[in-house]
Coordinates of N, CA, C and O in Angstrom, one line a residue:
M9 N 35.7 58.9 -28.9 CA 35.7 57.5 -29.4 C 34.3 57.0 -29.5 O 33.5 57.1 -28.5
T10 N 33.9 56.4 -30.6 CA 32.6 55.8 -30.7 C 32.5 54.5 -29.9 O 33.5 53.9 -29.5
L11 N 31.3 54.0 -29.7 CA 31.1 52.8 -29.0 C 31.7 51.6 -29.8 O 32.3 50.7 -29.1
L12 N 31.7 51.6 -31.1 CA 32.3 50.5 -31.9 C 33.8 50.6 -31.7 O 34.5 49.6 -31.5
E13 N 34.4 51.8 -31.7 CA 35.8 51.9 -31.5 C 36.2 51.5 -30.1 O 37.3 50.9 -29.9
M14 N 35.3 51.7 -29.1 CA 35.6 51.3 -27.8 C 35.7 49.7 -27.7 O 36.6 49.2 -27.1
I15 N 34.8 49.0 -28.4 CA 34.8 47.6 -28.4 C 36.0 47.1 -29.1 O 36.7 46.2 -28.7
Q16 N 36.3 47.7 -30.3 CA 37.5 47.3 -31.1 C 38.8 47.6 -30.4 O 39.8 46.9 -30.7
S17 N 38.8 48.5 -29.5 CA 40.1 48.9 -28.8 C 40.4 47.9 -27.7 O 41.6 47.9 -27.2
R18 N 39.5 47.1 -27.3 CA 39.7 46.1 -26.2 C 39.3 44.7 -26.7 O 38.3 44.1 -26.3
P19 N 40.1 44.1 -27.7 CA 39.8 42.9 -28.3 C 39.8 41.7 -27.2 O 40.7 41.7 -26.4
M20 N 38.8 40.9 -27.3 CA 38.7 39.7 -26.4 C 39.4 38.6 -27.1 O 39.1 38.2 -28.3
P21 N 40.4 38.0 -26.5 CA 41.3 37.0 -27.1 C 40.6 35.9 -27.8 O 40.9 35.5 -28.9
F22 N 39.6 35.3 -27.1 CA 38.9 34.1 -27.7 C 38.0 34.6 -28.9 O 38.0 33.8 -29.9
A23 N 37.4 35.7 -28.8 CA 36.7 36.3 -30.0 C 37.6 36.5 -31.2 O 37.3 36.2 -32.3
V24 N 38.8 37.0 -30.9 CA 39.8 37.2 -32.0 C 40.2 35.8 -32.6 O 40.2 35.7 -33.8
L25 N 40.4 34.8 -31.7 CA 40.7 33.5 -32.2 C 39.7 32.9 -33.1 O 40.0 32.3 -34.1
M26 N 38.4 33.2 -32.8 CA 37.3 32.7 -33.6 C 37.1 33.5 -34.9 O 36.4 33.1 -35.7
G27 N 37.7 34.7 -34.9 CA 37.5 35.5 -36.1 C 36.3 36.5 -36.0 O 35.8 36.9 -37.1
V28 N 35.8 36.8 -34.8 CA 34.7 37.7 -34.6 C 35.1 39.1 -35.0 O 36.1 39.6 -34.6
S29 N 34.2 39.7 -35.8 CA 34.5 41.1 -36.2 C 33.2 42.0 -35.9 O 32.1 41.7 -36.3
F30 N 33.4 42.9 -35.0 CA 32.3 43.8 -34.6 C 32.1 44.9 -35.6 O 33.0 45.5 -36.1
T31 N 30.8 45.0 -36.1 CA 30.5 45.9 -37.2 C 29.6 47.1 -36.8 O 29.5 48.1 -37.5
Q32 N 28.9 47.0 -35.7 CA 28.0 48.0 -35.2 C 27.9 48.0 -33.7 O 27.8 46.9 -33.1
A33 N 27.8 49.2 -33.1 CA 27.7 49.2 -31.7 C 26.9 50.5 -31.3 O 27.3 51.6 -31.6
E34 N 25.8 50.2 -30.6 CA 24.9 51.2 -30.0 C 24.6 50.7 -28.6 O 24.8 49.6 -28.3
K35 N 24.1 51.6 -27.7 CA 23.8 51.2 -26.4 C 22.8 50.1 -26.3 O 22.8 49.2 -25.4
D36 N 21.9 50.0 -27.3 CA 20.8 49.0 -27.3 C 21.0 48.0 -28.5 O 20.0 47.3 -28.8
K37 N 22.1 47.9 -29.1 CA 22.3 46.9 -30.2 C 23.8 46.8 -30.5 O 24.4 47.8 -30.8
V38 N 24.3 45.6 -30.6 CA 25.6 45.3 -31.0 C 25.5 44.2 -32.1 O 24.8 43.3 -31.9
V39 N 26.3 44.4 -33.2 CA 26.3 43.5 -34.3 C 27.7 43.1 -34.6 O 28.6 43.9 -34.6
A40 N 27.9 41.8 -34.8 CA 29.2 41.2 -35.2 C 29.0 40.1 -36.2 O 27.9 39.6 -36.4
T41 N 30.1 39.8 -37.0 CA 30.1 38.7 -37.9 C 31.2 37.8 -37.7 O 32.2 38.1 -37.0
M42 N 31.0 36.6 -38.2 CA 32.1 35.5 -38.1 C 31.9 34.6 -39.2 O 30.8 34.1 -39.5
V43 N 33.0 34.3 -39.9 CA 33.0 33.3 -41.0 C 33.1 31.9 -40.3 O 33.9 31.7 -39.4
V44 N 32.3 31.0 -40.8 CA 32.3 29.7 -40.3 C 33.5 28.9 -40.9 O 33.4 28.5 -42.1
R45 N 34.5 28.8 -40.1 CA 35.7 28.1 -40.6 C 35.6 26.6 -40.3 O 34.8 26.2 -39.4
E46 N 36.3 25.7 -41.0 CA 36.2 24.3 -40.8 C 36.6 23.9 -39.4 O 36.0 23.0 -38.8
D47 N 37.5 24.7 -38.7 CA 37.9 24.3 -37.4 C 36.9 24.8 -36.3 O 37.0 24.5 -35.1
L48 N 35.8 25.4 -36.8 CA 34.7 25.8 -35.9 C 33.5 24.9 -36.1 O 32.4 25.2 -35.7
C49 N 33.7 23.8 -36.9 CA 32.5 22.9 -37.3 C 32.5 21.6 -36.7 O 33.5 21.1 -36.1
T50 N 31.4 20.9 -36.9 CA 31.2 19.5 -36.5 C 31.8 18.7 -37.7 O 32.2 19.2 -38.7
L51 N 31.7 17.4 -37.6 CA 32.1 16.5 -38.7 C 31.3 16.7 -39.9 O 31.7 16.5 -41.0
G52 N 30.0 17.2 -39.8 CA 29.2 17.5 -40.9 C 29.3 18.8 -41.6 O 28.5 19.3 -42.4
H53 N 30.4 19.5 -41.3 CA 30.8 20.8 -41.9 C 29.7 21.9 -41.6 O 29.6 22.8 -42.3
S54 N 29.1 21.8 -40.4 CA 28.2 22.8 -39.9 C 28.8 23.4 -38.6 O 29.5 22.7 -37.9
I55 N 28.5 24.6 -38.3 CA 29.0 25.3 -37.1 C 28.7 24.5 -35.9 O 27.6 24.0 -35.7
H56 N 29.7 24.3 -35.0 CA 29.6 23.6 -33.8 C 28.8 24.4 -32.8 O 28.9 25.7 -32.8
G57 N 28.0 23.8 -32.0 CA 27.1 24.5 -31.0 C 28.0 25.3 -30.0 O 27.6 26.4 -29.6
G58 N 29.1 24.8 -29.7 CA 30.0 25.6 -28.8 C 30.5 26.9 -29.4 O 30.6 27.9 -28.8
A59 N 30.7 26.8 -30.7 CA 31.1 28.1 -31.4 C 30.0 29.1 -31.5 O 30.2 30.3 -31.4
V60 N 28.8 28.6 -31.7 CA 27.6 29.4 -31.7 C 27.5 30.1 -30.3 O 27.3 31.3 -30.2
M61 N 27.6 29.3 -29.2 CA 27.5 29.9 -27.9 C 28.6 30.9 -27.6 O 28.3 31.9 -27.0
A62 N 29.8 30.5 -27.9 CA 30.9 31.4 -27.7 C 30.8 32.7 -28.5 O 31.1 33.8 -27.9
F63 N 30.3 32.7 -29.7 CA 30.1 33.9 -30.5 C 29.1 34.8 -29.8 O 29.3 36.0 -29.6
A64 N 28.0 34.2 -29.5 CA 26.9 35.0 -28.9 C 27.4 35.6 -27.5 O 27.1 36.7 -27.2
D65 N 28.1 34.8 -26.7 CA 28.6 35.2 -25.5 C 29.5 36.4 -25.6 O 29.5 37.4 -24.9
S66 N 30.4 36.4 -26.6 CA 31.3 37.5 -26.9 C 30.5 38.8 -27.3 O 30.9 39.9 -26.8
V67 N 29.5 38.7 -28.0 CA 28.7 39.8 -28.5 C 27.9 40.4 -27.3 O 27.9 41.6 -27.1
G68 N 27.3 39.5 -26.5 CA 26.6 40.0 -25.3 C 27.5 40.7 -24.3 O 27.2 41.7 -23.7
A69 N 28.7 40.1 -24.1 CA 29.7 40.7 -23.2 C 30.1 42.1 -23.7 O 30.2 43.0 -22.9
A70 N 30.4 42.2 -25.0 CA 30.7 43.5 -25.5 C 29.6 44.5 -25.3 O 29.9 45.7 -25.0
A71 N 28.4 44.1 -25.5 CA 27.3 45.0 -25.3 C 27.2 45.5 -23.9 O 26.9 46.6 -23.6
T72 N 27.5 44.6 -22.9 CA 27.5 45.0 -21.5 C 28.6 45.9 -21.2 O 28.4 46.9 -20.5
I73 N 29.8 45.7 -21.8 CA 30.9 46.5 -21.6 C 30.6 48.0 -21.9 O 31.0 48.9 -21.2
I74 N 30.0 48.2 -23.1 CA 29.7 49.6 -23.5 C 28.6 50.2 -22.7 O 28.3 51.4 -22.8
N75 N 27.9 49.4 -21.8 CA 26.8 49.9 -21.0 C 27.2 49.9 -19.5 O 26.3 50.2 -18.7
L76 N 28.4 49.6 -19.2 CA 28.8 49.6 -17.8 C 28.8 50.9 -17.1 O 29.2 51.9 -17.7
P77 N 28.4 51.0 -15.8 CA 28.5 52.2 -15.1 C 30.0 52.6 -14.9 O 30.8 51.7 -14.9
P78 N 30.3 53.9 -14.7 CA 31.7 54.3 -14.5 C 32.4 53.6 -13.4 O 33.6 53.4 -13.5
D79 N 31.8 53.1 -12.3 CA 32.5 52.5 -11.2 C 32.6 51.0 -11.3 O 33.2 50.4 -10.4
A80 N 32.1 50.4 -12.4 CA 32.2 49.0 -12.6 C 33.6 48.5 -12.9 O 34.3 49.2 -13.5
K81 N 33.9 47.3 -12.5 CA 35.2 46.7 -12.7 C 35.2 45.8 -13.9 O 36.3 45.3 -14.4
G82 N 34.1 45.5 -14.4 CA 34.0 44.6 -15.6 C 32.6 43.8 -15.6 O 31.7 44.2 -14.9
T83 N 32.6 42.7 -16.3 CA 31.4 41.9 -16.4 C 31.8 40.4 -16.6 O 32.9 40.1 -17.0
T84 N 30.9 39.5 -16.2 CA 31.1 38.1 -16.5 C 29.7 37.5 -16.7 O 28.7 37.9 -16.2
T85 N 29.7 36.5 -17.6 CA 28.5 35.7 -17.9 C 28.1 34.8 -16.7 O 29.0 34.1 -16.2
I86 N 26.9 34.9 -16.2 CA 26.4 34.0 -15.1 C 25.4 33.0 -15.6 O 25.1 32.1 -14.8
E87 N 24.8 33.2 -16.8 CA 23.8 32.3 -17.3 C 23.7 32.5 -18.8 O 23.8 33.6 -19.3
S88 N 23.5 31.3 -19.5 CA 23.3 31.4 -21.0 C 22.5 30.3 -21.4 O 22.6 29.1 -20.9
K89 N 21.5 30.6 -22.3 CA 20.6 29.5 -22.8 C 20.6 29.7 -24.3 O 20.4 30.8 -24.8
T90 N 20.7 28.6 -25.0 CA 20.8 28.6 -26.5 C 19.7 27.7 -27.1 O 19.5 26.6 -26.7
N91 N 18.9 28.3 -28.0 CA 18.0 27.5 -28.8 C 18.6 27.4 -30.2 O 18.7 28.4 -30.9
F92 N 19.0 26.2 -30.6 CA 19.5 26.0 -31.9 C 18.4 25.8 -32.9 O 17.5 24.9 -32.6
V93 N 18.4 26.5 -34.0 CA 17.2 26.5 -34.9 C 17.6 25.9 -36.3 O 16.9 25.2 -36.9
G94 N 18.8 26.3 -36.7 CA 19.3 25.9 -38.1 C 20.8 25.7 -38.1 O 21.5 26.1 -37.2
A95 N 21.3 25.3 -39.2 CA 22.7 25.1 -39.4 C 23.3 26.3 -40.2 O 22.7 26.9 -41.0
A96 N 24.6 26.4 -40.0 CA 25.4 27.4 -40.8 C 26.6 26.5 -41.3 O 27.4 26.0 -40.5
K97 N 26.7 26.4 -42.6 CA 27.7 25.6 -43.2 C 29.1 26.3 -43.2 O 29.2 27.5 -43.3
A98 N 30.1 25.5 -43.3 CA 31.5 26.0 -43.4 C 31.6 26.9 -44.6 O 31.0 26.6 -45.7
G99 N 32.2 28.0 -44.4 CA 32.4 29.0 -45.5 C 31.3 30.1 -45.5 O 31.5 31.2 -46.1
S100 N 30.2 29.9 -44.7 CA 29.2 31.0 -44.7 C 29.6 32.0 -43.6 O 30.5 31.7 -42.7
T101 N 28.9 33.1 -43.6 CA 29.2 34.2 -42.6 C 27.9 34.2 -41.7 O 26.8 34.3 -42.2
V102 N 28.2 34.2 -40.4 CA 27.1 34.3 -39.4 C 27.1 35.7 -38.9 O 28.2 36.2 -38.5
T103 N 25.9 36.3 -38.8 CA 25.8 37.6 -38.2 C 25.1 37.5 -36.8 O 24.0 36.8 -36.8
A104 N 25.6 38.0 -35.8 CA 25.0 38.0 -34.5 C 24.6 39.4 -34.1 O 25.3 40.4 -34.2
T105 N 23.3 39.6 -33.8 CA 22.7 40.8 -33.4 C 22.2 40.7 -32.0 O 21.3 39.9 -31.7
T106 N 22.7 41.5 -31.0 CA 22.2 41.4 -29.6 C 21.5 42.7 -29.2 O 21.9 43.8 -29.6
T107 N 20.4 42.5 -28.5 CA 19.6 43.6 -28.0 C 19.3 43.3 -26.5 O 19.2 42.1 -26.1
P108 N 19.1 44.3 -25.7 CA 18.8 44.1 -24.3 C 17.4 43.7 -24.0 O 16.5 44.1 -24.7
V109 N 17.3 42.8 -23.1 CA 16.0 42.4 -22.5 C 15.8 43.1 -21.2 O 14.8 43.5 -20.8
H110 N 17.0 43.3 -20.4 CA 17.0 44.0 -19.1 C 18.3 44.6 -18.9 O 19.4 43.9 -19.1
L111 N 18.3 45.9 -18.5 CA 19.6 46.6 -18.2 C 19.4 47.1 -16.8 O 18.9 48.2 -16.5
G112 N 19.8 46.3 -15.8 CA 19.7 46.6 -14.4 C 21.0 47.1 -13.8 O 22.0 47.2 -14.5
R113 N 21.0 47.4 -12.5 CA 22.2 47.9 -11.8 C 23.2 46.8 -11.7 O 24.4 47.1 -11.7
R114 N 22.8 45.6 -11.4 CA 23.7 44.5 -11.1 C 23.8 43.4 -12.3 O 24.8 42.7 -12.3
T115 N 22.7 43.4 -13.1 CA 22.8 42.4 -14.2 C 22.2 43.0 -15.4 O 21.4 43.9 -15.4
H116 N 22.7 42.5 -16.6 CA 22.1 42.8 -17.9 C 21.7 41.4 -18.5 O 22.4 40.4 -18.4
V117 N 20.6 41.4 -19.2 CA 20.2 40.3 -19.9 C 20.1 40.7 -21.4 O 19.5 41.7 -21.8
W118 N 20.8 39.9 -22.2 CA 20.8 40.2 -23.7 C 20.3 39.0 -24.5 O 20.5 37.8 -24.1
Q119 N 19.6 39.3 -25.6 CA 19.1 38.2 -26.5 C 19.9 38.4 -27.8 O 19.9 39.5 -28.4
T120 N 20.5 37.4 -28.2 CA 21.3 37.4 -29.5 C 20.7 36.5 -30.5 O 20.5 35.3 -30.2
R121 N 20.5 37.1 -31.7 CA 20.0 36.3 -32.8 C 21.2 36.0 -33.8 O 21.8 37.0 -34.2
L122 N 21.4 34.8 -34.1 CA 22.5 34.5 -35.0 C 21.8 34.0 -36.3 O 21.0 33.1 -36.3
E123 N 22.2 34.6 -37.4 CA 21.6 34.4 -38.7 C 22.7 34.2 -39.8 O 23.8 34.9 -39.7
T124 N 22.4 33.5 -40.8 CA 23.3 33.4 -42.0 C 22.4 33.3 -43.2 O 21.4 32.6 -43.2
E125 N 22.7 34.2 -44.2 CA 22.0 34.2 -45.4 C 20.5 34.4 -45.2 O 19.6 33.8 -45.9
G126 N 20.1 35.2 -44.2 CA 18.7 35.4 -43.9 C 18.0 34.3 -43.1 O 16.8 34.4 -42.8
K127 N 18.7 33.3 -42.8 CA 18.1 32.1 -42.0 C 18.6 32.1 -40.6 O 19.8 32.3 -40.3
L128 N 17.7 31.9 -39.7 CA 18.0 31.9 -38.2 C 18.8 30.6 -37.9 O 18.4 29.5 -38.3
V129 N 19.9 30.8 -37.2 CA 20.7 29.7 -36.8 C 20.5 29.4 -35.3 O 20.3 28.2 -34.9
A130 N 20.4 30.4 -34.5 CA 20.2 30.2 -33.0 C 19.7 31.5 -32.4 O 19.9 32.6 -32.9
V131 N 19.1 31.4 -31.2 CA 18.7 32.5 -30.4 C 19.3 32.2 -29.0 O 19.1 31.1 -28.4
V132 N 20.1 33.1 -28.5 CA 20.8 32.9 -27.2 C 20.4 34.0 -26.3 O 20.4 35.2 -26.6
T133 N 20.0 33.7 -25.1 CA 19.7 34.6 -24.0 C 20.8 34.4 -22.9 O 21.0 33.3 -22.4
Q134 N 21.4 35.5 -22.6 CA 22.5 35.4 -21.5 C 22.3 36.5 -20.5 O 21.8 37.6 -20.8
T135 N 22.8 36.2 -19.3 CA 22.8 37.2 -18.2 C 24.2 37.5 -17.9 O 25.0 36.6 -17.7
Q136 N 24.5 38.8 -17.8 CA 25.8 39.3 -17.5 C 25.8 39.9 -16.1 O 24.9 40.8 -15.8
L137 N 26.7 39.6 -15.2 CA 26.8 40.2 -13.9 C 27.8 41.4 -14.0 O 28.8 41.3 -14.6
I138 N 27.4 42.5 -13.5 CA 28.2 43.7 -13.5 C 29.1 43.6 -12.2 O 28.6 43.5 -11.1
L139 N 30.4 43.6 -12.4 CA 31.4 43.5 -11.3 C 31.7 44.8 -10.7 O 31.7 45.8 -11.4

C-alpha cells in the first residue's frame, strides 16, 4: 500500500465533511485540495479562517500519521499558528502542501502553505504530539 493509499484508507470525518481530497503523500510532503464551498465562507464569499485552519490541520495530521513509529497509538494537534495572507473566493480550489520542520520522537512540526490559483492564502505551522 502506498502512503497516499494509507491516508485515503483512513478518512478523517471532518476532512471528508469539508471535501478534502488527498492527492500526494510522501514522508516529507503531503498535498491535498479542497473546493471553497459557500458553506465554508464568510459573508463576503471568501474562505472562513476556521476552514483554512481545519484544512491545514487535517493535512498536517495525515502527514504525521504516515510518519508514526510502529508503537505509536496516534497523534493529536497541540499547537497551531496561522498567518492569513490572502483570500480564496467561493468556487476556487485551495491546495495545501505540508512539509516537516521537525520530526522528533515525541512531536512533529509541520508547515502548510495554502494556495489558490498560484496565490498564497495562508501559512500554518502546527505541532503534533505522538501518542
